XYZ file of C-alpha atoms in Angstrom:
412
model
C 43.068 -5.639 -16.211
C 43.366 -6.343 -12.499
C 42.039 -4.783 -9.326
C 43.842 -5.066 -5.976
C 42.083 -7.565 -3.785
C 42.278 -5.611 -0.548
C 41.917 -7.772 2.506
C 43.145 -11.040 1.054
C 46.306 -10.822 3.040
C 48.171 -12.334 0.079
C 48.759 -9.282 -2.116
C 47.511 -11.355 -5.033
C 45.467 -9.300 -7.505
C 42.111 -10.506 -8.718
C 41.086 -9.922 -12.324
C 38.323 -7.359 -12.691
C 36.155 -9.794 -14.649
C 36.489 -12.406 -11.903
C 35.696 -9.854 -9.201
C 32.587 -8.823 -11.115
C 31.461 -12.452 -11.432
C 31.909 -12.882 -7.672
C 29.718 -9.829 -7.049
C 27.115 -11.209 -9.463
C 27.144 -14.534 -7.578
C 26.725 -12.731 -4.259
C 23.922 -10.663 -5.789
C 22.226 -13.893 -6.942
C 22.518 -15.271 -3.426
C 21.077 -12.043 -2.031
C 18.275 -12.262 -4.600
C 17.395 -15.785 -3.431
C 17.639 -14.911 0.245
C 15.567 -11.744 -0.098
C 12.940 -13.507 -2.183
C 12.532 -16.223 0.421
C 12.337 -13.645 3.191
C 9.244 -11.934 1.764
C 7.809 -14.740 -0.381
C 4.971 -15.415 2.096
C 3.698 -11.885 1.337
C 2.729 -12.897 -2.213
C 1.733 -16.457 -1.285
C -0.095 -15.546 1.914
C -3.604 -16.707 0.934
C -2.297 -19.901 -0.706
C -0.189 -20.952 2.279
C -3.004 -20.143 4.708
C -5.540 -22.208 2.758
C -3.214 -25.184 2.217
C -1.958 -25.433 5.792
C -5.288 -24.557 7.386
C -4.051 -21.510 9.312
C -5.084 -17.858 9.420
C -3.619 -15.154 7.216
C -2.214 -13.489 10.314
C -0.380 -16.737 11.123
C 1.245 -16.738 7.692
C 2.155 -13.101 8.266
C 4.003 -14.259 11.358
C 6.301 -16.290 9.097
C 7.675 -12.894 8.107
C 7.569 -11.623 11.696
C 9.417 -14.655 13.085
C 12.032 -14.470 10.353
C 12.699 -10.832 11.125
C 12.907 -11.440 14.870
C 15.512 -14.185 14.423
C 17.668 -11.977 12.201
C 17.268 -9.074 14.613
C 18.436 -11.118 17.596
C 21.101 -13.275 15.939
C 22.921 -10.925 13.523
C 25.429 -9.285 15.858
C 26.358 -12.275 18.085
C 26.657 -14.685 15.149
C 28.729 -12.216 13.129
C 31.081 -11.753 16.076
C 31.321 -15.527 16.456
C 32.411 -16.134 12.856
C 34.669 -13.110 12.331
C 37.790 -15.248 12.002
C 36.285 -17.813 9.621
C 37.624 -17.416 6.045
C 34.950 -15.715 3.955
C 34.813 -18.368 1.242
C 34.354 -21.132 3.816
C 31.757 -19.116 5.693
C 29.719 -18.099 2.642
C 29.763 -21.642 1.238
C 28.498 -23.049 4.552
C 25.753 -20.427 4.738
C 24.624 -21.053 1.171
C 24.603 -24.835 1.681
C 22.385 -24.405 4.741
C 20.139 -22.032 2.790
C 19.669 -24.604 0.013
C 18.815 -27.374 2.477
C 16.422 -25.284 4.584
C 14.466 -24.117 1.557
C 14.056 -27.672 0.366
C 12.627 -28.515 3.788
C 10.271 -25.522 3.449
C 9.007 -26.929 0.168
C 8.401 -30.341 1.719
C 6.904 -29.068 5.003
C 3.772 -31.084 5.930
C 2.540 -28.457 8.386
C 2.865 -24.902 9.609
C 5.431 -25.483 12.358
C 7.858 -27.395 10.124
C 7.669 -24.503 7.674
C 8.211 -22.067 10.534
C 11.284 -23.991 11.740
C 12.751 -24.103 8.226
C 12.312 -20.343 7.909
C 14.042 -19.839 11.251
C 17.003 -21.792 9.844
C 17.089 -19.615 6.729
C 16.881 -16.555 8.969
C 19.989 -17.712 10.838
C 21.908 -17.888 7.547
C 20.544 -14.448 6.680
C 21.835 -13.109 10.005
C 25.445 -13.663 8.980
C 25.206 -13.493 5.193
C 23.779 -9.968 5.102
C 26.449 -8.813 7.567
C 29.476 -9.961 5.570
C 28.596 -9.684 1.878
C 28.983 -5.908 1.550
C 32.454 -5.809 3.102
C 33.449 -8.948 1.169
C 32.309 -7.469 -2.157
C 33.715 -3.965 -1.631
C 37.080 -5.402 -0.572
C 37.470 -6.687 -4.143
C 37.520 -3.122 -5.508
C 39.058 0.280 -4.812
C 37.418 2.183 -1.898
C 36.260 5.079 -4.093
C 33.781 2.868 -5.952
C 32.188 1.318 -2.858
C 28.797 2.868 -3.581
C 28.639 1.461 -7.098
C 29.733 -1.978 -5.902
C 27.036 -1.914 -3.217
C 24.480 -0.843 -5.834
C 25.487 -3.756 -8.054
C 25.354 -6.151 -5.129
C 21.987 -4.891 -3.959
C 20.541 -5.176 -7.449
C 19.863 -8.714 -6.232
C 17.609 -7.209 -3.594
C 15.745 -5.175 -6.232
C 15.459 -8.189 -8.512
C 13.881 -10.076 -5.638
C 11.026 -7.602 -5.966
C 11.049 -7.666 -9.762
C 11.431 -11.388 -10.381
C 11.475 -13.180 -7.050
C 8.286 -12.296 -5.207
C 6.106 -11.575 -8.304
C 7.308 -14.638 -10.215
C 7.146 -16.701 -7.038
C 3.592 -15.501 -6.497
C 2.628 -16.371 -10.068
C 4.397 -19.740 -9.951
C 2.756 -20.518 -6.629
C -0.657 -19.713 -8.089
C 0.008 -21.991 -11.054
C 1.882 -24.912 -9.482
C 1.405 -24.597 -5.737
C 3.144 -22.451 -3.148
C 5.892 -25.026 -2.492
C 7.502 -24.842 -5.949
C 8.956 -21.320 -5.553
C 10.946 -22.518 -2.537
C 12.470 -25.310 -4.646
C 13.429 -22.784 -7.323
C 15.114 -20.545 -4.747
C 17.117 -23.542 -3.536
C 18.346 -24.015 -7.101
C 19.485 -20.409 -7.396
C 21.201 -20.678 -4.033
C 23.088 -23.727 -5.274
C 24.320 -21.841 -8.366
C 25.600 -19.039 -6.154
C 27.267 -21.604 -3.893
C 29.209 -23.120 -6.801
C 30.386 -19.726 -8.079
C 31.523 -18.542 -4.645
C 33.317 -21.824 -3.937
C 35.243 -21.677 -7.215
C 36.023 -17.969 -7.597
C 36.174 -16.238 -4.219
C 39.653 -16.222 -2.580
C 39.549 -17.864 0.822
C 40.733 -14.742 2.675
C 38.667 -12.172 0.782
C 37.238 -9.426 2.974
C 39.534 -9.994 5.952
C 41.533 -7.219 7.619
C 41.400 -4.864 4.656
C 40.015 -1.526 3.568
C 36.537 -2.984 3.456
C 36.545 -3.525 7.243
C 36.842 0.112 8.335
C 34.315 2.941 8.061
C 35.442 5.702 5.686
C 34.390 8.468 8.111
C 33.545 6.737 11.411
C 30.917 8.509 13.499
C 29.074 6.921 16.401
C 26.382 9.597 16.548
C 25.665 9.548 12.820
C 25.471 5.765 12.950
C 22.977 5.846 15.847
C 20.827 8.395 13.998
C 20.933 6.184 10.902
C 19.913 3.073 12.834
C 17.043 4.835 14.634
C 15.689 6.207 11.372
C 16.036 2.811 9.707
C 14.072 1.022 12.428
C 11.235 3.538 12.171
C 10.916 3.637 8.390
C 11.181 -0.145 7.896
C 8.644 -0.757 10.645
C 6.367 1.757 8.951
C 6.702 0.298 5.477
C 6.200 -3.312 6.577
C 3.195 -2.455 8.737
C 1.421 -2.092 5.410
C 3.587 -3.959 2.905
C 3.408 -7.320 4.683
C -0.303 -7.300 3.857
C -0.092 -5.574 0.469
C -1.841 -8.517 -1.225
C -4.771 -8.093 1.160
C -4.729 -4.321 0.561
C -4.775 -4.653 -3.217
C -7.574 -7.222 -3.230
C -9.754 -5.866 -0.418
C -9.223 -2.089 -0.750
C -8.207 -1.524 -4.365
C -10.475 -4.311 -5.598
C -7.939 -6.132 -7.751
C -8.149 -9.846 -8.384
C -5.501 -12.156 -6.950
C -4.156 -12.787 -10.432
C -3.527 -9.038 -10.894
C -1.336 -8.760 -7.802
C 1.720 -10.512 -9.254
C 2.002 -8.238 -12.340
C 1.622 -5.191 -10.112
C 4.400 -6.372 -7.803
C 6.462 -7.046 -10.926
C 6.054 -3.432 -12.006
C 7.016 -2.304 -8.516
C 10.149 -4.407 -8.776
C 11.153 -2.846 -12.089
C 10.757 0.523 -10.437
C 13.006 -0.819 -7.682
C 15.769 -1.521 -10.210
C 15.550 2.112 -11.300
C 15.743 3.174 -7.659
C 18.852 1.062 -7.079
C 20.504 2.446 -10.207
C 19.774 6.063 -9.332
C 20.936 5.625 -5.733
C 24.113 3.856 -6.887
C 24.933 6.740 -9.239
C 24.538 9.325 -6.458
C 25.566 7.619 -3.266
C 29.371 7.826 -3.610
C 29.093 11.620 -3.916
C 26.127 12.288 -1.612
C 25.507 9.361 0.774
C 23.267 11.269 3.182
C 21.685 13.288 0.368
C 20.532 10.022 -1.200
C 19.070 8.550 1.988
C 16.870 11.495 3.002
C 14.908 11.868 -0.283
C 14.325 8.105 -0.403
C 12.788 8.113 3.089
C 10.729 11.209 2.210
C 9.341 9.424 -0.846
C 8.509 6.329 1.211
C 6.627 8.558 3.654
C 4.620 10.208 0.889
C 3.853 6.824 -0.675
C 2.443 5.337 2.521
C 0.107 8.296 3.059
C -0.798 8.205 -0.626
C -1.897 4.576 -0.347
C -4.047 5.419 2.656
C -5.763 8.302 0.857
C -5.942 6.987 -2.710
C -5.558 3.212 -2.385
C -9.149 2.543 -3.419
C -8.457 4.037 -6.866
C -6.867 1.528 -9.202
C -4.611 3.857 -11.187
C -3.378 5.650 -8.085
C -2.724 2.380 -6.268
C -0.719 1.015 -9.205
C 1.448 4.154 -9.357
C 1.951 4.264 -5.603
C 3.011 0.620 -5.362
C 5.549 1.299 -8.126
C 6.835 4.342 -6.216
C 7.067 2.206 -3.095
C 9.369 -0.226 -4.900
C 11.469 2.616 -6.316
C 11.911 4.364 -2.977
C 12.500 1.189 -0.973
C 15.314 0.027 -3.268
C 16.935 3.472 -3.325
C 16.736 3.674 0.462
C 18.252 0.200 0.973
C 21.191 0.948 -1.340
C 21.801 4.301 0.340
C 21.520 2.687 3.766
C 24.211 0.071 3.160
C 26.565 2.617 1.611
C 25.944 4.954 4.543
C 26.731 2.129 6.988
C 30.071 1.512 5.259
C 30.718 5.254 5.393
C 29.957 6.063 9.050
C 30.535 2.688 10.762
C 32.214 3.563 14.089
C 34.206 0.303 14.066
C 34.216 -2.832 11.939
C 31.930 -2.491 8.914
C 30.922 -6.141 9.309
C 29.688 -5.570 12.860
C 28.048 -2.321 11.735
C 26.367 -4.199 8.884
C 25.224 -6.826 11.377
C 23.710 -4.092 13.533
C 22.082 -2.630 10.421
C 20.667 -6.010 9.458
C 19.393 -6.523 12.983
C 17.724 -3.120 13.069
C 16.289 -3.624 9.579
C 14.709 -6.868 10.647
C 13.455 -5.424 13.917
C 11.597 -3.034 11.637
C 10.277 -5.864 9.460
C 9.199 -7.940 12.448
C 7.683 -4.967 14.252
C 5.875 -3.785 11.161
C 4.409 -7.161 10.259
C 3.384 -7.646 13.899
C 1.687 -4.244 14.125
C -0.035 -4.820 10.794
C -1.189 -8.261 11.908
C -2.663 -6.785 15.090
C -4.488 -4.072 13.135
C -5.776 -6.388 10.407
C -8.685 -7.966 12.363
C -9.696 -4.643 13.986
C -11.940 -1.915 12.688
C -8.904 -0.078 11.317
C -8.083 -2.968 9.012
C -5.381 -2.899 6.362
C -5.962 0.797 5.532
C -5.316 1.643 9.157
C -2.105 -0.367 8.984
C -0.936 1.730 6.034
C -1.791 4.936 7.911
C 0.183 3.856 10.988
C 3.058 2.983 8.653
C 3.003 6.503 7.237
C 3.175 8.037 10.706
C 6.226 5.916 11.555
C 7.872 6.950 8.288
C 7.343 10.623 9.182
C 9.112 9.991 12.470
C 12.010 8.397 10.589
C 12.348 11.404 8.303
C 12.407 13.736 11.306
C 15.205 11.695 12.890
C 17.292 11.787 9.707
C 16.875 15.530 9.381
C 18.021 15.965 12.982
C 21.450 14.440 12.263
C 23.388 17.751 11.905
C 21.873 19.000 15.168
C 22.747 15.759 16.980
C 26.351 15.982 15.783
C 26.666 19.660 16.764
C 25.304 18.927 20.225
C 27.899 16.205 20.690
C 30.684 18.546 19.608
C 29.497 21.232 22.024
C 29.350 18.827 24.944
C 32.850 17.618 24.137
C 34.095 21.220 23.959
C 32.492 22.066 27.317
C 34.171 19.051 28.927
C 37.453 20.133 27.381
C 38.021 16.645 26.063
C 38.772 15.264 22.645
C 35.598 14.949 20.548
C 34.519 11.422 19.854
C 33.918 10.086 16.339
C 30.862 12.295 15.780
C 32.283 15.063 13.661
């Protein structure tokens, strides 16, 4: 069986099994990248103690990473638009492998910080191009399922990456997980180099939004910034929350994050099954659940059973929201889906950076980590309100266009 490889420019079909392996390799790369992005969350106390810096400083490893991705995603993606996707992805993965090895060998905080900035630069482009590259290997009507399969790597980063990295760091030192992630990145590099056609993802169906809408895209980006900022205001310091508020031991944190990751796989699967039919109807419930979870942690986080359930729900909702978000970007992108994905990545990481920064500022105050979770819930409420306003925003645009007597823009 074969599937048309839209966007290759060659008309050469790619076998379905090969296309699936390519998506698996890209998912493995995304797993490694996403694990490295949030790995300091689980290793925060270990890194702080070993390098002789504060916990807030280690939190800024997440903040700095997010800021780099936020600033660099769009300009770097524009810069490399004409580079063949296989060449580009191989270069990015090679840089990822090298930078993580440097992270593992870092003698001090600033070397580690610089290595993470380098990884963040690879992230800036990688996240922007993988969805359009993967979906271009398949028919447009299964985009949502392809994205769900691709972003299973993101869910597995929660299931295996951060929890296993936390456990491995506790057993063998915080540097070893970075070496392991380099190894996984190398495996993905080999698979992409061998199997991905050099012109995959270029000038094909995967580069155009299915129903382009500038207003819907702006609503989506605003809501994304708010909800991600809200979640990461608390989640960046979830280890501190679970030990200081819930009263769990450090050794109990990794299994709990593991359970949250398994819930995330379920969230990705459910979102992938729904998102092709109801892209917006998948996004809104996921954000609503994230909102409820943040407030639930604030109110019930000192109760062990409730905290365990709520952290699992957080993983479920976050994975469902991320899958729905990427599918929605491909659906309403007002221009190139790669540039739209770059904007989405930038906004996502503005949220991560802003959230970890706000949480870090609240941590040493009287509000503490519980206050950070509360502020996160308020931001998530704002995000939900923005999403629900989308039909009104679109109608207002149509009315203004009608009053002007012009042709409506891509907001319908």
